Amino acid sequence: MDHRPGLDPSVAEVRRAVRAMLDTTEGPVVVALSGGADSLALAAATAFEAARRGIHAEAVVIDHALQEASDAVAADAAAKAVARGLAARVVRVDVGTDDGPEAAARRARYDALARAAADIGADTVLLGHTLDDQAETVLLGLARGSGGLSLAGMPSERRDATGPRWARPLLSIRRRTTVSACRAEGLEPWSDPHNVDPAYARVRVRESVMPVLEAELGPGVAEALARTAEQLREDAEAFQDMIDETIEDIVEHAEAGISISVAALAANPAALRNRIVRYVVESEFGVALTRSQTLEVARLAIDWRGQGPIDLPSCVARRVGARVEVVARAAS
């Protein structure tokens, strides 16, 4: 047990969370390490728990090269991991500009982590997101009107069609606990200037919105938002199971795209019908439809009045007989 005399409760809490995740893991693991308190506490706990299980664990530090002296920050984070008994490597990435700097940096980071995991032979990448990150994600999704799937937040684990399992063992742990764990273990986290830059919506939520909610509504707002995410994720998984059971019977390949049975779409309740539309379009064309676009496509099945094709990102939806076709937009 971790309740030995002298063991700080915050260290014990982080180790328990990591232990539970490692118990479901086979083979080597990668720890995504930025040097901040969350990932540093995760790395320290993983070093301890992996060593006890004979699991090879390696910290991977991504240098986005977006800030001055980022190489020194990355090297320092790697050195802290090595001092704890982890293997460590620094991977420098080139961040593009598509979809904005945050999305581009995230894409470059995850791609590099997946490549590193493959190189190491690791099936699992551990990420340091906490309950506070989850609450902020839900609140941002709510403000943007992004729908249930966005409000479901981050899963504790997921697997891409190809690539590693992404696991978040600290998703039920508060950020203050990781800060306390680092302090107790004599680890000095790096403070990312971006984490206090109000130009970022997430920072405004963290620094301004959440404190007001806690002050006005009482403590426990972050936990309540995280519980909401967990419940909505259960709903989303149930809907996905329904879609998976239904999709093969109602979707067919069409020239340059796909087609969906009008009768089947119309027979389903709106929540399932709209999810089918979004899922089919995203699977085929890799684009996410907005709420209004989804409803317009659904109207081709449930409110057909002879309306013409609907322009969507990278594709066009149209009514053809008893089917709704979604096909690639013709090159101009």
mmCIF file of N, CA and C in Angstrom, residues 181-307:
data_model
loop_
_atom_site.group_PDB
_atom_site.id
_atom_site.type_symbol
_atom_site.label_atom_id
_atom_site.label_comp_id
_atom_site.label_asym_id
_atom_site.label_seq_id
_atom_site.Cartn_x
_atom_site.Cartn_y
_atom_site.Cartn_z
ATOM 1 N N ALA A 181 2.111 16.905 -5.383
ATOM 2 C CA ALA A 181 2.957 15.721 -5.536
ATOM 3 C C ALA A 181 4.359 16.106 -5.988
ATOM 4 N N CYS A 182 4.447 17.038 -6.923
ATOM 5 C CA CYS A 182 5.765 17.497 -7.373
ATOM 6 C C CYS A 182 6.530 18.137 -6.211
ATOM 7 N N ARG A 183 5.840 18.944 -5.437
ATOM 8 C CA ARG A 183 6.483 19.603 -4.298
ATOM 9 C C ARG A 183 6.997 18.566 -3.301
ATOM 10 N N ALA A 184 6.170 17.563 -3.030
ATOM 11 C CA ALA A 184 6.551 16.539 -2.067
ATOM 12 C C ALA A 184 7.743 15.712 -2.540
ATOM 13 N N GLU A 185 7.871 15.558 -3.856
ATOM 14 C CA GLU A 185 8.964 14.753 -4.396
ATOM 15 C C GLU A 185 10.180 15.595 -4.778
ATOM 16 N N GLY A 186 10.137 16.885 -4.457
ATOM 17 C CA GLY A 186 11.278 17.740 -4.749
ATOM 18 C C GLY A 186 11.469 18.029 -6.220
ATOM 19 N N LEU A 187 10.387 18.015 -6.974
ATOM 20 C CA LEU A 187 10.435 18.274 -8.415
ATOM 21 C C LEU A 187 9.945 19.687 -8.694
ATOM 22 N N GLU A 188 10.701 20.415 -9.477
ATOM 23 C CA GLU A 188 10.312 21.787 -9.818
ATOM 24 C C GLU A 188 9.731 21.812 -11.226
ATOM 25 N N PRO A 189 8.412 21.973 -11.348
ATOM 26 C CA PRO A 189 7.803 21.966 -12.686
ATOM 27 C C PRO A 189 8.158 23.223 -13.480
ATOM 28 N N TRP A 190 8.074 23.078 -14.782
ATOM 29 C CA TRP A 190 8.231 24.221 -15.687
ATOM 30 C C TRP A 190 6.875 24.915 -15.808
ATOM 31 N N SER A 191 6.883 26.232 -15.788
ATOM 32 C CA SER A 191 5.658 27.025 -15.962
ATOM 33 C C SER A 191 5.597 27.545 -17.389
ATOM 34 N N ASP A 192 4.721 26.960 -18.177
ATOM 35 C CA ASP A 192 4.559 27.348 -19.579
ATOM 36 C C ASP A 192 3.903 28.723 -19.655
ATOM 37 N N PRO A 193 4.562 29.716 -20.279
ATOM 38 C CA PRO A 193 3.946 31.046 -20.399
ATOM 39 C C PRO A 193 2.592 31.013 -21.088
ATOM 40 N N HIS A 194 2.398 30.057 -21.984
ATOM 41 C CA HIS A 194 1.107 29.956 -22.677
ATOM 42 C C HIS A 194 -0.033 29.636 -21.711
ATOM 43 N N ASN A 195 0.298 29.028 -20.575
ATOM 44 C CA ASN A 195 -0.732 28.647 -19.617
ATOM 45 C C ASN A 195 -1.302 29.817 -18.826
ATOM 46 N N VAL A 196 -0.726 30.982 -18.982
ATOM 47 C CA VAL A 196 -1.256 32.181 -18.325
ATOM 48 C C VAL A 196 -1.533 33.292 -19.332
ATOM 49 N N ASP A 197 -1.495 32.955 -20.614
ATOM 50 C CA ASP A 197 -1.713 33.944 -21.666
ATOM 51 C C ASP A 197 -3.207 34.043 -21.960
ATOM 52 N N PRO A 198 -3.841 35.177 -21.635
ATOM 53 C CA PRO A 198 -5.296 35.296 -21.819
ATOM 54 C C PRO A 198 -5.734 35.300 -23.280
ATOM 55 N N ALA A 199 -4.782 35.284 -24.202
ATOM 56 C CA ALA A 199 -5.162 35.179 -25.613
ATOM 57 C C ALA A 199 -5.811 33.831 -25.907
ATOM 58 N N TYR A 200 -5.567 32.845 -25.047
ATOM 59 C CA TYR A 200 -6.116 31.505 -25.244
ATOM 60 C C TYR A 200 -7.402 31.345 -24.432
ATOM 61 N N ALA A 201 -8.440 30.829 -25.095
ATOM 62 C CA ALA A 201 -9.743 30.678 -24.434
ATOM 63 C C ALA A 201 -9.645 29.773 -23.211
ATOM 64 N N ARG A 202 -8.857 28.716 -23.306
ATOM 65 C CA ARG A 202 -8.742 27.792 -22.181
ATOM 66 C C ARG A 202 -8.138 28.491 -20.962
ATOM 67 N N VAL A 203 -7.192 29.382 -21.198
ATOM 68 C CA VAL A 203 -6.589 30.122 -20.088
ATOM 69 C C VAL A 203 -7.618 31.034 -19.433
ATOM 70 N N ARG A 204 -8.455 31.681 -20.237
ATOM 71 C CA ARG A 204 -9.492 32.550 -19.672
ATOM 72 C C ARG A 204 -10.483 31.744 -18.844
ATOM 73 N N VAL A 205 -10.807 30.541 -19.330
ATOM 74 C CA VAL A 205 -11.689 29.672 -18.546
ATOM 75 C C VAL A 205 -11.031 29.315 -17.224
ATOM 76 N N ARG A 206 -9.763 28.944 -17.281
ATOM 77 C CA ARG A 206 -9.047 28.497 -16.079
ATOM 78 C C ARG A 206 -8.849 29.623 -15.080
ATOM 79 N N GLU A 207 -8.430 30.788 -15.562
ATOM 80 C CA GLU A 207 -8.033 31.876 -14.672
ATOM 81 C C GLU A 207 -9.197 32.776 -14.260
ATOM 82 N N SER A 208 -10.221 32.872 -15.106
ATOM 83 C CA SER A 208 -11.302 33.823 -14.823
ATOM 84 C C SER A 208 -12.660 33.162 -14.606
ATOM 85 N N VAL A 209 -13.048 32.274 -15.522
ATOM 86 C CA VAL A 209 -14.401 31.727 -15.476
ATOM 87 C C VAL A 209 -14.584 30.741 -14.332
ATOM 88 N N MET A 210 -13.691 29.758 -14.210
ATOM 89 C CA MET A 210 -13.843 28.747 -13.174
ATOM 90 C C MET A 210 -13.828 29.341 -11.759
ATOM 91 N N PRO A 211 -12.922 30.277 -11.458
ATOM 92 C CA PRO A 211 -12.966 30.866 -10.107
ATOM 93 C C PRO A 211 -14.284 31.570 -9.802
ATOM 94 N N VAL A 212 -14.879 32.232 -10.803
ATOM 95 C CA VAL A 212 -16.169 32.895 -10.593
ATOM 96 C C VAL A 212 -17.253 31.851 -10.332
ATOM 97 N N LEU A 213 -17.254 30.777 -11.107
ATOM 98 C CA LEU A 213 -18.253 29.723 -10.904
ATOM 99 C C LEU A 213 -18.121 29.106 -9.515
ATOM 100 N N GLU A 214 -16.891 28.855 -9.095
ATOM 101 C CA GLU A 214 -16.675 28.288 -7.758
ATOM 102 C C GLU A 214 -17.131 29.264 -6.671
ATOM 103 N N ALA A 215 -16.862 30.546 -6.895
ATOM 104 C CA ALA A 215 -17.236 31.546 -5.885
ATOM 105 C C ALA A 215 -18.747 31.728 -5.802
ATOM 106 N N GLU A 216 -19.418 31.705 -6.958
ATOM 107 C CA GLU A 216 -20.850 31.983 -6.982
ATOM 108 C C GLU A 216 -21.709 30.741 -6.743
ATOM 109 N N LEU A 217 -21.233 29.585 -7.184
ATOM 110 C CA LEU A 217 -22.029 28.364 -7.081
ATOM 111 C C LEU A 217 -21.547 27.440 -5.974
ATOM 112 N N GLY A 218 -20.395 27.742 -5.411
ATOM 113 C CA GLY A 218 -19.850 26.892 -4.361
ATOM 114 C C GLY A 218 -18.824 25.924 -4.916
ATOM 115 N N PRO A 219 -18.054 25.295 -4.040
ATOM 116 C CA PRO A 219 -17.030 24.347 -4.488
ATOM 117 C C PRO A 219 -17.658 23.118 -5.147
ATOM 118 N N GLY A 220 -16.862 22.453 -5.935
ATOM 119 C CA GLY A 220 -17.333 21.229 -6.574
ATOM 120 C C GLY A 220 -17.780 21.391 -8.002
ATOM 121 N N VAL A 221 -17.629 22.600 -8.573
ATOM 122 C CA VAL A 221 -18.054 22.817 -9.960
ATOM 123 C C VAL A 221 -17.223 21.966 -10.915
ATOM 124 N N ALA A 222 -15.920 21.942 -10.724
ATOM 125 C CA ALA A 222 -15.057 21.165 -11.620
ATOM 126 C C ALA A 222 -15.429 19.691 -11.576
ATOM 127 N N GLU A 223 -15.654 19.159 -10.376
ATOM 128 C CA GLU A 223 -16.047 17.757 -10.250
ATOM 129 C C GLU A 223 -17.391 17.492 -10.923
ATOM 130 N N ALA A 224 -18.317 18.438 -10.790
ATOM 131 C CA ALA A 224 -19.632 18.271 -11.415
ATOM 132 C C ALA A 224 -19.522 18.259 -12.938
ATOM 133 N N LEU A 225 -18.688 19.125 -13.491
ATOM 134 C CA LEU A 225 -18.485 19.148 -14.933
ATOM 135 C C LEU A 225 -17.848 17.846 -15.414
ATOM 136 N N ALA A 226 -16.901 17.328 -14.636
ATOM 137 C CA ALA A 226 -16.262 16.065 -15.000
ATOM 138 C C ALA A 226 -17.262 14.912 -14.946
ATOM 139 N N ARG A 227 -18.156 14.923 -13.952
ATOM 140 C CA ARG A 227 -19.195 13.885 -13.888
ATOM 141 C C ARG A 227 -20.132 13.976 -15.086
ATOM 142 N N THR A 228 -20.445 15.202 -15.483
ATOM 143 C CA THR A 228 -21.287 15.402 -16.668
ATOM 144 C C THR A 228 -20.628 14.788 -17.896
ATOM 145 N N ALA A 229 -19.316 15.010 -18.036
ATOM 146 C CA ALA A 229 -18.587 14.441 -19.166
ATOM 147 C C ALA A 229 -18.662 12.920 -19.148
ATOM 148 N N GLU A 230 -18.501 12.337 -17.979
ATOM 149 C CA GLU A 230 -18.531 10.880 -17.868
ATOM 150 C C GLU A 230 -19.894 10.318 -18.266
ATOM 151 N N GLN A 231 -20.961 10.972 -17.813
ATOM 152 C CA GLN A 231 -22.301 10.506 -18.146
ATOM 153 C C GLN A 231 -22.594 10.660 -19.639
ATOM 154 N N LEU A 232 -22.193 11.791 -20.209
ATOM 155 C CA LEU A 232 -22.428 12.015 -21.636
ATOM 156 C C LEU A 232 -21.589 11.077 -22.489
ATOM 157 N N ARG A 233 -20.416 10.707 -21.996
ATOM 158 C CA ARG A 233 -19.593 9.768 -22.753
ATOM 159 C C ARG A 233 -20.268 8.394 -22.794
ATOM 160 N N GLU A 234 -20.894 8.002 -21.697
ATOM 161 C CA GLU A 234 -21.647 6.750 -21.702
ATOM 162 C C GLU A 234 -22.762 6.797 -22.740
ATOM 163 N N ASP A 235 -23.463 7.944 -22.793
ATOM 164 C CA ASP A 235 -24.529 8.109 -23.788
ATOM 165 C C ASP A 235 -23.957 8.041 -25.204
ATOM 166 N N ALA A 236 -22.833 8.730 -25.414
ATOM 167 C CA ALA A 236 -22.220 8.766 -26.745
ATOM 168 C C ALA A 236 -21.789 7.367 -27.183
ATOM 169 N N GLU A 237 -21.254 6.574 -26.250
ATOM 170 C CA GLU A 237 -20.833 5.215 -26.594
ATOM 171 C C GLU A 237 -22.031 4.342 -26.933
ATOM 172 N N ALA A 238 -23.147 4.559 -26.222
ATOM 173 C CA ALA A 238 -24.355 3.798 -26.529
ATOM 174 C C ALA A 238 -24.877 4.155 -27.922
ATOM 175 N N PHE A 239 -24.882 5.446 -28.241
ATOM 176 C CA PHE A 239 -25.310 5.876 -29.575
ATOM 177 C C PHE A 239 -24.396 5.280 -30.646
ATOM 178 N N GLN A 240 -23.094 5.262 -30.371
ATOM 179 C CA GLN A 240 -22.163 4.735 -31.362
ATOM 180 C C GLN A 240 -22.413 3.254 -31.600
ATOM 181 N N ASP A 241 -22.733 2.519 -30.543
ATOM 182 C CA ASP A 241 -23.069 1.103 -30.710
ATOM 183 C C ASP A 241 -24.291 0.944 -31.609
ATOM 184 N N MET A 242 -25.292 1.819 -31.413
ATOM 185 C CA MET A 242 -26.489 1.770 -32.259
ATOM 186 C C MET A 242 -26.137 2.072 -33.713
ATOM 187 N N ILE A 243 -25.280 3.071 -33.908
ATOM 188 C CA ILE A 243 -24.868 3.432 -35.267
ATOM 189 C C ILE A 243 -24.136 2.272 -35.919
ATOM 190 N N ASP A 244 -23.216 1.657 -35.189
ATOM 191 C CA ASP A 244 -22.443 0.550 -35.743
ATOM 192 C C ASP A 244 -23.347 -0.608 -36.148
ATOM 193 N N GLU A 245 -24.407 -0.843 -35.364
ATOM 194 C CA GLU A 245 -25.336 -1.925 -35.680
ATOM 195 C C GLU A 245 -26.193 -1.604 -36.901
ATOM 196 N N THR A 246 -26.446 -0.306 -37.114
ATOM 197 C CA THR A 246 -27.384 0.120 -38.149
ATOM 198 C C THR A 246 -26.721 0.434 -39.487
ATOM 199 N N ILE A 247 -25.491 0.922 -39.428
ATOM 200 C CA ILE A 247 -24.889 1.591 -40.568
ATOM 201 C C ILE A 247 -24.758 0.697 -41.805
ATOM 202 N N GLU A 248 -24.410 -0.599 -41.595
ATOM 203 C CA GLU A 248 -24.199 -1.476 -42.739
ATOM 204 C C GLU A 248 -25.484 -1.728 -43.514
ATOM 205 N N ASP A 249 -26.617 -1.635 -42.831
ATOM 206 C CA ASP A 249 -27.895 -1.908 -43.488
ATOM 207 C C ASP A 249 -28.452 -0.709 -44.245
ATOM 208 N N ILE A 250 -27.995 0.496 -43.913
ATOM 209 C CA ILE A 250 -28.626 1.678 -44.505
ATOM 210 C C ILE A 250 -27.697 2.491 -45.392
ATOM 211 N N VAL A 251 -26.400 2.174 -45.393
ATOM 212 C CA VAL A 251 -25.433 2.947 -46.175
ATOM 213 C C VAL A 251 -24.871 2.088 -47.292
ATOM 214 N N GLU A 252 -24.784 2.670 -48.469
ATOM 215 C CA GLU A 252 -24.195 1.992 -49.620
ATOM 216 C C GLU A 252 -23.182 2.914 -50.272
ATOM 217 N N HIS A 253 -22.245 2.317 -50.987
ATOM 218 C CA HIS A 253 -21.296 3.133 -51.743
ATOM 219 C C HIS A 253 -21.996 3.716 -52.962
ATOM 220 N N ALA A 254 -21.671 4.958 -53.263
ATOM 221 C CA ALA A 254 -22.160 5.613 -54.471
ATOM 222 C C ALA A 254 -20.948 6.110 -55.244
ATOM 223 N N GLU A 255 -21.143 6.456 -56.486
ATOM 224 C CA GLU A 255 -20.030 6.977 -57.277
ATOM 225 C C GLU A 255 -19.490 8.245 -56.617
ATOM 226 N N ALA A 256 -18.219 8.224 -56.248
ATOM 227 C CA ALA A 256 -17.526 9.355 -55.615
ATOM 228 C C ALA A 256 -18.060 9.665 -54.218
ATOM 229 N N GLY A 257 -18.691 8.679 -53.574
ATOM 230 C CA GLY A 257 -19.182 8.957 -52.232
ATOM 231 C C GLY A 257 -20.004 7.815 -51.660
ATOM 232 N N ILE A 258 -21.053 8.173 -50.922
ATOM 233 C CA ILE A 258 -21.895 7.197 -50.250
ATOM 234 C C ILE A 258 -23.351 7.626 -50.360
ATOM 235 N N SER A 259 -24.255 6.698 -50.067
ATOM 236 C CA SER A 259 -25.670 7.050 -50.034
ATOM 237 C C SER A 259 -26.315 6.404 -48.822
ATOM 238 N N ILE A 260 -27.355 7.071 -48.291
ATOM 239 C CA ILE A 260 -28.036 6.619 -47.086
ATOM 240 C C ILE A 260 -29.517 6.467 -47.390
ATOM 241 N N SER A 261 -30.113 5.407 -46.890
ATOM 242 C CA SER A 261 -31.540 5.161 -47.104
ATOM 243 C C SER A 261 -32.380 6.257 -46.466
ATOM 244 N N VAL A 262 -33.241 6.868 -47.263
ATOM 245 C CA VAL A 262 -34.152 7.895 -46.760
ATOM 246 C C VAL A 262 -35.101 7.298 -45.720
ATOM 247 N N ALA A 263 -35.646 6.147 -46.008
ATOM 248 C CA ALA A 263 -36.614 5.523 -45.094
ATOM 249 C C ALA A 263 -35.980 5.232 -43.740
ATOM 250 N N ALA A 264 -34.738 4.742 -43.760
ATOM 251 C CA ALA A 264 -34.064 4.420 -42.507
ATOM 252 C C ALA A 264 -33.758 5.670 -41.700
ATOM 253 N N LEU A 265 -33.299 6.724 -42.377
ATOM 254 C CA LEU A 265 -33.026 7.984 -41.666
ATOM 255 C C LEU A 265 -34.312 8.529 -41.040
ATOM 256 N N ALA A 266 -35.374 8.532 -41.825
ATOM 257 C CA ALA A 266 -36.634 9.098 -41.341
ATOM 258 C C ALA A 266 -37.221 8.281 -40.198
ATOM 259 N N ALA A 267 -36.946 6.986 -40.163
ATOM 260 C CA ALA A 267 -37.524 6.123 -39.138
ATOM 261 C C ALA A 267 -36.833 6.266 -37.788
ATOM 262 N N ASN A 268 -35.609 6.796 -37.785
ATOM 263 C CA ASN A 268 -34.852 6.925 -36.540
ATOM 264 C C ASN A 268 -35.191 8.222 -35.815
ATOM 265 N N PRO A 269 -35.098 8.237 -34.492
ATOM 266 C CA PRO A 269 -35.290 9.492 -33.761
ATOM 267 C C PRO A 269 -34.211 10.498 -34.140
ATOM 268 N N ALA A 270 -34.512 11.776 -33.938
ATOM 269 C CA ALA A 270 -33.619 12.848 -34.404
ATOM 270 C C ALA A 270 -32.202 12.688 -33.878
ATOM 271 N N ALA A 271 -32.040 12.317 -32.600
ATOM 272 C CA ALA A 271 -30.697 12.220 -32.027
ATOM 273 C C ALA A 271 -29.856 11.194 -32.762
ATOM 274 N N LEU A 272 -30.446 10.044 -33.070
ATOM 275 C CA LEU A 272 -29.701 9.004 -33.771
ATOM 276 C C LEU A 272 -29.527 9.365 -35.243
ATOM 277 N N ARG A 273 -30.579 9.912 -35.867
ATOM 278 C CA ARG A 273 -30.507 10.303 -37.271
ATOM 279 C C ARG A 273 -29.382 11.308 -37.505
ATOM 280 N N ASN A 274 -29.300 12.317 -36.666
ATOM 281 C CA ASN A 274 -28.279 13.345 -36.857
ATOM 282 C C ASN A 274 -26.874 12.804 -36.620
ATOM 283 N N ARG A 275 -26.755 11.893 -35.660
ATOM 284 C CA ARG A 275 -25.450 11.292 -35.420
ATOM 285 C C ARG A 275 -25.019 10.422 -36.600
ATOM 286 N N ILE A 276 -25.969 9.722 -37.201
ATOM 287 C CA ILE A 276 -25.647 8.916 -38.379
ATOM 288 C C ILE A 276 -25.125 9.802 -39.498
ATOM 289 N N VAL A 277 -25.811 10.908 -39.739
ATOM 290 C CA VAL A 277 -25.376 11.835 -40.791
ATOM 291 C C VAL A 277 -23.961 12.330 -40.523
ATOM 292 N N ARG A 278 -23.720 12.808 -39.293
ATOM 293 C CA ARG A 278 -22.381 13.328 -38.970
ATOM 294 C C ARG A 278 -21.310 12.250 -39.085
ATOM 295 N N TYR A 279 -21.633 11.070 -38.576
ATOM 296 C CA TYR A 279 -20.645 9.985 -38.573
ATOM 297 C C TYR A 279 -20.304 9.545 -39.991
ATOM 298 N N VAL A 280 -21.313 9.394 -40.819
ATOM 299 C CA VAL A 280 -21.093 8.935 -42.186
ATOM 300 C C VAL A 280 -20.245 9.937 -42.967
ATOM 301 N N VAL A 281 -20.565 11.223 -42.845
ATOM 302 C CA VAL A 281 -19.819 12.244 -43.578
ATOM 303 C C VAL A 281 -18.379 12.330 -43.080
ATOM 304 N N GLU A 282 -18.213 12.275 -41.762
ATOM 305 C CA GLU A 282 -16.849 12.361 -41.225
ATOM 306 C C GLU A 282 -16.024 11.140 -41.603
ATOM 307 N N SER A 283 -16.632 9.959 -41.578
ATOM 308 C CA SER A 283 -15.912 8.736 -41.916
ATOM 309 C C SER A 283 -15.477 8.727 -43.380
ATOM 310 N N GLU A 284 -16.350 9.226 -44.236
ATOM 311 C CA GLU A 284 -16.072 9.168 -45.673
ATOM 312 C C GLU A 284 -15.183 10.296 -46.144
ATOM 313 N N PHE A 285 -15.394 11.512 -45.590
ATOM 314 C CA PHE A 285 -14.694 12.687 -46.120
ATOM 315 C C PHE A 285 -13.783 13.378 -45.103
ATOM 316 N N GLY A 286 -13.793 12.904 -43.863
ATOM 317 C CA GLY A 286 -12.890 13.470 -42.866
ATOM 318 C C GLY A 286 -13.235 14.882 -42.450
ATOM 319 N N VAL A 287 -14.511 15.272 -42.557
ATOM 320 C CA VAL A 287 -14.918 16.627 -42.172
ATOM 321 C C VAL A 287 -16.032 16.534 -41.123
ATOM 322 N N ALA A 288 -16.043 17.485 -40.213
ATOM 323 C CA ALA A 288 -17.058 17.534 -39.158
ATOM 324 C C ALA A 288 -18.136 18.547 -39.540
ATOM 325 N N LEU A 289 -19.372 18.111 -39.583
ATOM 326 C CA LEU A 289 -20.470 19.004 -39.944
ATOM 327 C C LEU A 289 -20.903 19.826 -38.738
ATOM 328 N N THR A 290 -21.323 21.046 -39.007
ATOM 329 C CA THR A 290 -21.918 21.864 -37.962
ATOM 330 C C THR A 290 -23.347 21.376 -37.703
ATOM 331 N N ARG A 291 -23.938 21.897 -36.654
ATOM 332 C CA ARG A 291 -25.319 21.542 -36.331
ATOM 333 C C ARG A 291 -26.257 21.903 -37.482
ATOM 334 N N SER A 292 -26.114 23.111 -38.024
ATOM 335 C CA SER A 292 -27.021 23.547 -39.094
ATOM 336 C C SER A 292 -26.820 22.709 -40.357
ATOM 337 N N GLN A 293 -25.581 22.359 -40.676
ATOM 338 C CA GLN A 293 -25.330 21.525 -41.857
ATOM 339 C C GLN A 293 -25.948 20.138 -41.674
ATOM 340 N N THR A 294 -25.802 19.592 -40.477
ATOM 341 C CA THR A 294 -26.373 18.274 -40.191
ATOM 342 C C THR A 294 -27.885 18.282 -40.374
ATOM 343 N N LEU A 295 -28.535 19.323 -39.856
ATOM 344 C CA LEU A 295 -29.998 19.405 -39.964
ATOM 345 C C LEU A 295 -30.440 19.568 -41.416
ATOM 346 N N GLU A 296 -29.674 20.301 -42.196
ATOM 347 C CA GLU A 296 -30.034 20.475 -43.604
ATOM 348 C C GLU A 296 -29.936 19.154 -44.358
ATOM 349 N N VAL A 297 -28.910 18.372 -44.075
ATOM 350 C CA VAL A 297 -28.793 17.066 -44.715
ATOM 351 C C VAL A 297 -29.950 16.170 -44.279
ATOM 352 N N ALA A 298 -30.280 16.181 -42.996
ATOM 353 C CA ALA A 298 -31.376 15.355 -42.496
ATOM 354 C C ALA A 298 -32.705 15.738 -43.139
ATOM 355 N N ARG A 299 -32.878 17.016 -43.450
ATOM 356 C CA ARG A 299 -34.128 17.475 -44.077
ATOM 357 C C ARG A 299 -34.327 16.852 -45.449
ATOM 358 N N LEU A 300 -33.245 16.426 -46.100
ATOM 359 C CA LEU A 300 -33.379 15.746 -47.385
ATOM 360 C C LEU A 300 -34.148 14.436 -47.237
ATOM 361 N N ALA A 301 -34.167 13.904 -46.009
ATOM 362 C CA ALA A 301 -34.904 12.656 -45.753
ATOM 363 C C ALA A 301 -36.263 12.909 -45.122
ATOM 364 N N ILE A 302 -36.351 13.862 -44.202
ATOM 365 C CA ILE A 302 -37.580 14.001 -43.416
ATOM 366 C C ILE A 302 -38.458 15.174 -43.841
ATOM 367 N N ASP A 303 -37.903 16.076 -44.631
ATOM 368 C CA ASP A 303 -38.681 17.249 -45.057
ATOM 369 C C ASP A 303 -38.333 17.581 -46.497
ATOM 370 N N TRP A 304 -38.493 16.580 -47.368
ATOM 371 C CA TRP A 304 -38.108 16.718 -48.772
ATOM 372 C C TRP A 304 -39.148 17.532 -49.530
ATOM 373 N N ARG A 305 -38.736 18.686 -50.043
ATOM 374 C CA ARG A 305 -39.616 19.563 -50.829
ATOM 375 C C ARG A 305 -38.972 19.953 -52.147
ATOM 376 N N GLY A 306 -38.113 19.108 -52.637
ATOM 377 C CA GLY A 306 -37.460 19.364 -53.909
ATOM 378 C C GLY A 306 -36.239 20.253 -53.817
ATOM 379 N N GLN A 307 -35.727 20.496 -52.592
ATOM 380 C CA GLN A 307 -34.566 21.376 -52.464
ATOM 381 C C GLN A 307 -33.340 20.779 -53.158
#
